[in-house]
Tab-separated table of C-alpha atoms in Angstrom:
chain	number	residue	atom	x	y	z
A	680	MET	CA	12.705	-14.335	2.571
A	681	LYS	CA	14.550	-11.142	2.302
A	682	THR	CA	13.359	-8.220	4.370
A	683	VAL	CA	13.037	-4.652	2.913
A	684	THR	CA	14.039	-1.709	5.135
A	685	ILE	CA	12.823	1.902	4.624
A	686	LYS	CA	14.427	4.519	6.893
A	687	ASN	CA	14.002	2.694	10.351
A	688	VAL	CA	11.250	0.390	9.195
A	689	THR	CA	11.856	-3.170	8.317
A	690	LEU	CA	9.268	-5.122	6.348
A	691	GLY	CA	9.302	-8.977	6.438
A	692	SER	CA	10.180	-9.422	10.205
A	693	GLY	CA	8.460	-9.450	13.393
A	694	ALA	CA	4.854	-8.159	13.791
A	695	PRO	CA	3.302	-6.609	10.644
A	696	LYS	CA	4.074	-2.754	10.179
A	697	ILE	CA	1.184	-0.377	10.505
A	698	CYS	CA	0.423	1.787	7.626
A	699	VAL	CA	-1.892	4.581	7.890
A	700	PRO	CA	-3.573	6.547	4.872
A	701	MET	CA	-3.885	10.322	4.279
A	702	VAL	CA	-7.183	11.027	2.211
A	703	GLY	CA	-7.317	14.724	2.371
A	704	LYS	CA	-9.039	16.388	-0.769
A	705	THR	CA	-7.532	19.869	-0.094
A	706	VAL	CA	-4.173	21.341	0.927
A	707	ALA	CA	-5.664	22.288	4.325
A	708	GLU	CA	-7.175	18.866	4.984
A	709	LEU	CA	-3.765	17.097	4.040
A	710	LEU	CA	-1.729	19.268	6.284
A	711	GLU	CA	-4.152	18.841	9.149
A	712	GLU	CA	-3.880	15.124	8.367
A	713	ALA	CA	-0.132	15.066	8.408
A	714	ASN	CA	0.216	16.872	11.656
A	715	ASN	CA	-2.201	14.647	13.319
A	716	LEU	CA	-0.382	11.495	12.109
A	717	VAL	CA	2.746	12.723	13.844
A	718	GLU	CA	1.077	12.020	17.126
A	719	LEU	CA	0.157	8.376	16.090
A	720	ASP	CA	2.003	5.052	16.726
A	721	LEU	CA	2.402	4.120	13.174
A	722	ASP	CA	5.295	2.959	10.949
A	723	ILE	CA	4.400	4.161	7.367
A	724	VAL	CA	2.081	6.872	6.004
A	725	GLU	CA	0.346	6.177	2.507
A	726	TRP	CA	-0.625	9.225	0.760
A	727	ARG	CA	-3.541	8.385	-1.202
A	728	VAL	CA	-3.129	11.370	-3.819
A	729	ASP	CA	-6.339	10.173	-5.790
A	730	PHE	CA	-8.245	11.834	-3.104
A	731	PHE	CA	-6.436	15.130	-3.770
A	732	GLU	CA	-8.736	17.678	-5.813
A	733	GLU	CA	-5.574	18.989	-7.629
A	734	VAL	CA	-3.970	15.626	-8.377
A	735	GLU	CA	-4.089	16.357	-12.171
A	736	LYS	CA	-1.577	19.328	-11.719
A	737	LEU	CA	2.123	17.840	-11.176
A	738	ALA	CA	3.444	20.976	-9.834
A	739	GLU	CA	0.533	21.231	-7.053
A	740	VAL	CA	1.195	17.704	-6.185
A	741	LYS	CA	4.863	18.231	-5.651
A	742	LYS	CA	4.245	21.461	-3.880
A	743	ILE	CA	2.257	19.952	-1.323
A	744	GLY	CA	4.365	16.860	-1.138
A	745	VAL	CA	7.142	19.113	0.158
A	746	LYS	CA	5.090	20.463	2.893
A	747	ILE	CA	3.876	16.868	3.847
A	748	ARG	CA	7.683	15.619	3.979
A	749	GLU	CA	8.517	18.564	6.258
A	750	ILE	CA	6.000	17.559	8.654
A	751	LEU	CA	6.615	13.765	8.735
A	752	LYS	CA	10.242	14.165	8.721
A	753	GLU	CA	11.685	10.615	9.096
A	754	THR	CA	8.326	8.709	8.739
A	755	PRO	CA	8.341	6.608	5.566
A	756	ILE	CA	5.829	7.791	2.885
A	757	LEU	CA	4.008	5.410	0.425
A	758	PHE	CA	2.894	7.409	-2.515
A	759	THR	CA	-0.359	5.970	-4.000
A	760	PHE	CA	-2.658	6.909	-6.855
A	761	ARG	CA	-5.370	4.326	-6.746
A	762	THR	CA	-7.088	4.052	-10.150
A	763	LYS	CA	-10.935	3.665	-10.274
A	764	LYS	CA	-10.971	0.095	-11.514
A	765	GLU	CA	-9.184	-0.907	-8.325
A	766	GLY	CA	-11.173	1.233	-5.952
A	767	GLY	CA	-9.770	4.571	-6.189
A	768	GLU	CA	-11.337	7.978	-6.443
A	769	ARG	CA	-10.808	8.964	-9.992
A	770	GLU	CA	-9.392	7.891	-13.345
A	771	VAL	CA	-6.527	9.320	-15.234
A	772	PRO	CA	-4.756	8.283	-18.499
A	773	SER	CA	-2.235	5.704	-17.804
A	774	THR	CA	0.459	8.016	-19.390
A	775	TYR	CA	-0.386	10.687	-16.763
A	776	TYR	CA	-0.424	7.747	-13.775
A	777	PHE	CA	3.150	6.798	-14.665
A	778	GLN	CA	4.239	10.460	-15.127
A	779	LEU	CA	3.013	11.258	-11.666
A	780	ASN	CA	4.686	8.388	-10.125
A	781	GLU	CA	7.969	8.952	-12.066
A	782	MET	CA	7.729	12.662	-10.892
A	783	MET	CA	7.425	11.741	-7.146
A	784	MET	CA	10.213	8.942	-7.464
A	785	GLU	CA	12.639	11.768	-8.721
A	786	SER	CA	11.511	14.386	-6.241
A	787	GLY	CA	13.086	12.491	-3.259
A	788	LEU	CA	9.921	13.309	-1.208
A	789	VAL	CA	8.633	9.667	-1.042
A	790	ASP	CA	10.133	6.267	0.013
A	791	LEU	CA	7.763	3.924	-1.673
A	792	VAL	CA	5.356	4.132	-4.752
A	793	ASP	CA	2.308	1.966	-5.373
A	794	ILE	CA	2.074	0.571	-8.755
A	795	GLU	CA	-0.880	-1.589	-9.971
A	796	LEU	CA	-0.069	-5.045	-11.232
A	797	PHE	CA	-2.495	-4.751	-14.309
A	798	MET	CA	-1.314	-1.436	-15.724
A	799	GLY	CA	0.767	-3.254	-18.484
A	800	ASP	CA	3.789	-5.492	-17.996
A	801	GLY	CA	6.064	-3.316	-20.114
A	802	GLU	CA	5.230	-0.037	-18.378
A	803	VAL	CA	5.275	-1.687	-15.049
A	804	LYS	CA	8.777	-3.019	-15.570
A	805	THR	CA	10.036	0.303	-16.845
A	806	THR	CA	8.592	2.035	-13.676
A	807	VAL	CA	10.292	-0.594	-11.319
A	808	ALA	CA	13.598	0.113	-13.015
A	809	LYS	CA	13.039	3.899	-12.591
A	810	ALA	CA	12.234	3.400	-9.007
A	811	GLN	CA	15.409	1.385	-8.389
A	812	ASN	CA	17.345	4.352	-9.934
A	813	HIS	CA	15.946	6.690	-7.461
A	814	GLN	CA	16.228	4.195	-4.454
A	815	VAL	CA	12.528	4.147	-4.163
A	816	LYS	CA	10.687	0.967	-3.246
A	817	VAL	CA	7.648	-0.419	-5.242
A	818	VAL	CA	4.591	-1.760	-3.703
A	819	MET	CA	2.988	-3.647	-6.491
A	820	CYS	CA	-0.641	-4.405	-5.851
A	821	ASN	CA	-4.133	-5.696	-6.977
A	822	HIS	CA	-7.470	-5.152	-5.458
A	823	ASP	CA	-10.627	-7.020	-6.156
A	824	PHE	CA	-13.661	-5.283	-4.540
A	825	ASP	CA	-16.258	-7.638	-5.661
A	826	LYS	CA	-14.826	-11.200	-4.670
A	827	THR	CA	-12.126	-13.453	-3.449
A	828	PRO	CA	-10.480	-15.320	-6.482
A	829	PRO	CA	-9.323	-18.853	-6.193
A	830	LYS	CA	-6.315	-19.731	-4.066
A	831	GLU	CA	-4.366	-20.424	-6.831
A	832	GLU	CA	-5.028	-17.137	-8.787
A	833	ILE	CA	-4.062	-15.109	-5.596
A	834	ILE	CA	-0.626	-17.014	-5.394
A	835	ASN	CA	-0.279	-16.543	-9.118
A	836	ARG	CA	-0.866	-12.808	-9.109
A	837	LEU	CA	1.608	-12.390	-6.039
A	838	ARG	CA	4.273	-14.334	-7.922
A	839	LYS	CA	3.680	-12.312	-11.095
A	840	MET	CA	4.517	-9.288	-9.046
A	841	GLN	CA	7.752	-10.852	-7.787
A	842	GLU	CA	8.598	-11.669	-11.594
A	843	LEU	CA	7.952	-7.953	-12.396
A	844	GLY	CA	10.384	-6.728	-9.875
A	845	ALA	CA	8.178	-5.630	-6.934
A	846	ASP	CA	9.957	-4.834	-3.657
A	847	ILE	CA	6.677	-5.625	-1.790
A	848	CYS	CA	3.775	-7.676	-3.206
A	849	LYS	CA	0.306	-6.744	-2.097
A	850	ILE	CA	-3.094	-8.108	-2.815
A	851	ALA	CA	-6.579	-7.123	-1.177
A	852	VAL	CA	-9.830	-9.055	-1.891
A	853	MET	CA	-13.397	-8.866	-0.683
A	854	PRO	CA	-14.899	-11.942	0.900
A	855	THR	CA	-18.546	-13.043	0.453
A	856	SER	CA	-18.344	-15.713	3.064
A	857	THR	CA	-16.035	-16.975	5.988
A	858	GLU	CA	-14.541	-19.418	3.483
A	859	ASP	CA	-13.167	-16.509	1.325
A	860	VAL	CA	-11.385	-15.403	4.323
A	861	LEU	CA	-9.667	-18.630	4.847
A	862	THR	CA	-8.983	-18.969	1.122
A	863	LEU	CA	-6.950	-15.595	1.431
A	864	LEU	CA	-5.128	-16.629	4.692
A	865	SER	CA	-4.357	-20.063	3.036
A	866	ALA	CA	-2.938	-18.467	0.030
A	867	THR	CA	-0.896	-15.993	2.089
A	868	ASN	CA	0.638	-18.908	4.007
A	869	THR	CA	1.391	-21.031	0.927
A	870	MET	CA	2.903	-18.052	-0.707
A	871	LYS	CA	5.081	-17.504	2.409
A	872	GLU	CA	6.184	-21.176	2.616
A	873	LYS	CA	6.756	-21.937	-0.859
A	874	TYR	CA	7.407	-18.961	-3.156
A	875	ALA	CA	7.954	-15.548	-1.581
A	876	ASP	CA	11.264	-14.278	-1.473
A	877	ARG	CA	10.455	-10.709	-0.406
A	878	PRO	CA	7.715	-9.354	1.941
A	879	ILE	CA	4.104	-9.969	0.821
A	880	VAL	CA	1.135	-7.985	2.092
A	881	THR	CA	-2.404	-9.550	1.896
A	882	MET	CA	-5.830	-8.601	3.291
A	883	SER	CA	-9.577	-9.773	3.253
A	884	MET	CA	-11.554	-6.557	3.217
A	885	GLY	CA	-14.679	-5.780	5.105
A	886	GLY	CA	-15.712	-6.651	8.618
A	887	MET	CA	-15.716	-10.222	7.792
A	888	GLY	CA	-12.113	-10.058	6.730
A	889	VAL	CA	-10.679	-7.918	9.951
A	890	VAL	CA	-8.975	-11.133	11.168
A	891	SER	CA	-6.570	-10.959	8.150
A	892	ARG	CA	-5.468	-7.433	9.300
A	893	ILE	CA	-4.173	-8.664	12.569
A	894	ALA	CA	-2.930	-12.024	11.920
A	895	GLY	CA	-0.167	-11.296	9.511
A	896	GLU	CA	2.602	-12.534	11.710
A	897	THR	CA	1.069	-15.984	11.881
A	898	PHE	CA	0.164	-16.312	8.150
A	899	GLY	CA	2.844	-14.264	6.535
A	900	SER	CA	1.631	-10.669	5.783
A	901	ALA	CA	4.303	-8.045	6.486
A	902	MET	CA	2.277	-4.688	6.622
A	903	THR	CA	-1.392	-3.970	7.741
A	904	PHE	CA	-3.577	-0.706	7.072
A	905	GLY	CA	-4.948	1.138	10.027
A	906	ALA	CA	-7.379	4.103	10.155
A	907	ALA	CA	-6.722	7.429	11.658
A	908	LYS	CA	-10.145	9.183	11.092
A	909	GLN	CA	-11.288	8.162	7.615
A	910	ALA	CA	-10.347	4.712	6.347
A	911	SER	CA	-9.421	4.359	2.768
A	912	ALA	CA	-10.794	0.684	2.505
A	913	PRO	CA	-13.559	-1.135	4.228
A	914	GLY	CA	-12.509	-3.009	7.410
A	915	GLN	CA	-9.504	-0.928	8.466
A	916	VAL	CA	-9.108	-0.912	12.286
A	917	PRO	CA	-8.363	2.405	14.206
A	918	VAL	CA	-4.535	2.485	14.520
A	919	ALA	CA	-4.281	2.458	18.350
A	920	GLU	CA	-6.444	-0.584	18.633
A	921	LEU	CA	-4.706	-2.289	15.831
A	922	ARG	CA	-1.195	-1.706	17.566
A	923	SER	CA	-2.549	-3.169	20.703
A	924	MET	CA	-3.843	-6.169	19.022
A	925	LEU	CA	-0.672	-6.534	17.034
A	926	ASN	CA	1.477	-6.379	20.225
A	927	VAL	CA	-0.613	-8.924	21.968
A	928	LEU	CA	-0.248	-11.474	19.182
A	929	HIS	CA	3.468	-10.941	18.732
A	930	ASP	CA	4.023	-11.518	22.228
A	931	SER	CA	2.317	-14.865	22.187
A	932	ILE	CA	4.091	-16.147	19.148
């Protein structure tokens, strides 16, 4: 499996890297969050721009993006607009979704963009090519907040992300039983052992799935999401506790 390096962070080797979301709705909230994150032991910051109240104004997104970059300096930034159907805060036309991501890729302000698998193969492939042109990495993703698909389906979705050119392949699913958590972990391990040629990121959400957020080094997930103040998805562990647990597991492997 090849690794992916963004600034000084390498995904795909060692302990899972910690990504912490910013979910501010206003400029003031985002700047406060960014300043707080500087003090935390994290690897990547995810800007969940779907929370931002002015997200439908390209100029405003770019303007606050400049300020966030000034604060976070060399910290890798993952730019994410999560659509409503995959658990996000709002819906926009798909044309705007791609326009927004393309603007940020061209801006030089972000290091990675989040692109959802089911936004249309043609549009996704085009966006991946544009990201490559701007030296921006693509985290391709899929989220199921209702259930955990069968193991084979989880693997198929991750493999499709690879086929579409993702740099990092990510899936998050909701367990309704402990068996579902085992299904996600087994799918992750099989993907790692048989099919993955680039970093994968998987998680079982909610309290039941917390084990999947800390056991990535064992099963093959390269990144995990921790919470600073407000979590962006159910089951996220506070970042300081998460780092401590990851270090203990890493030292024991």
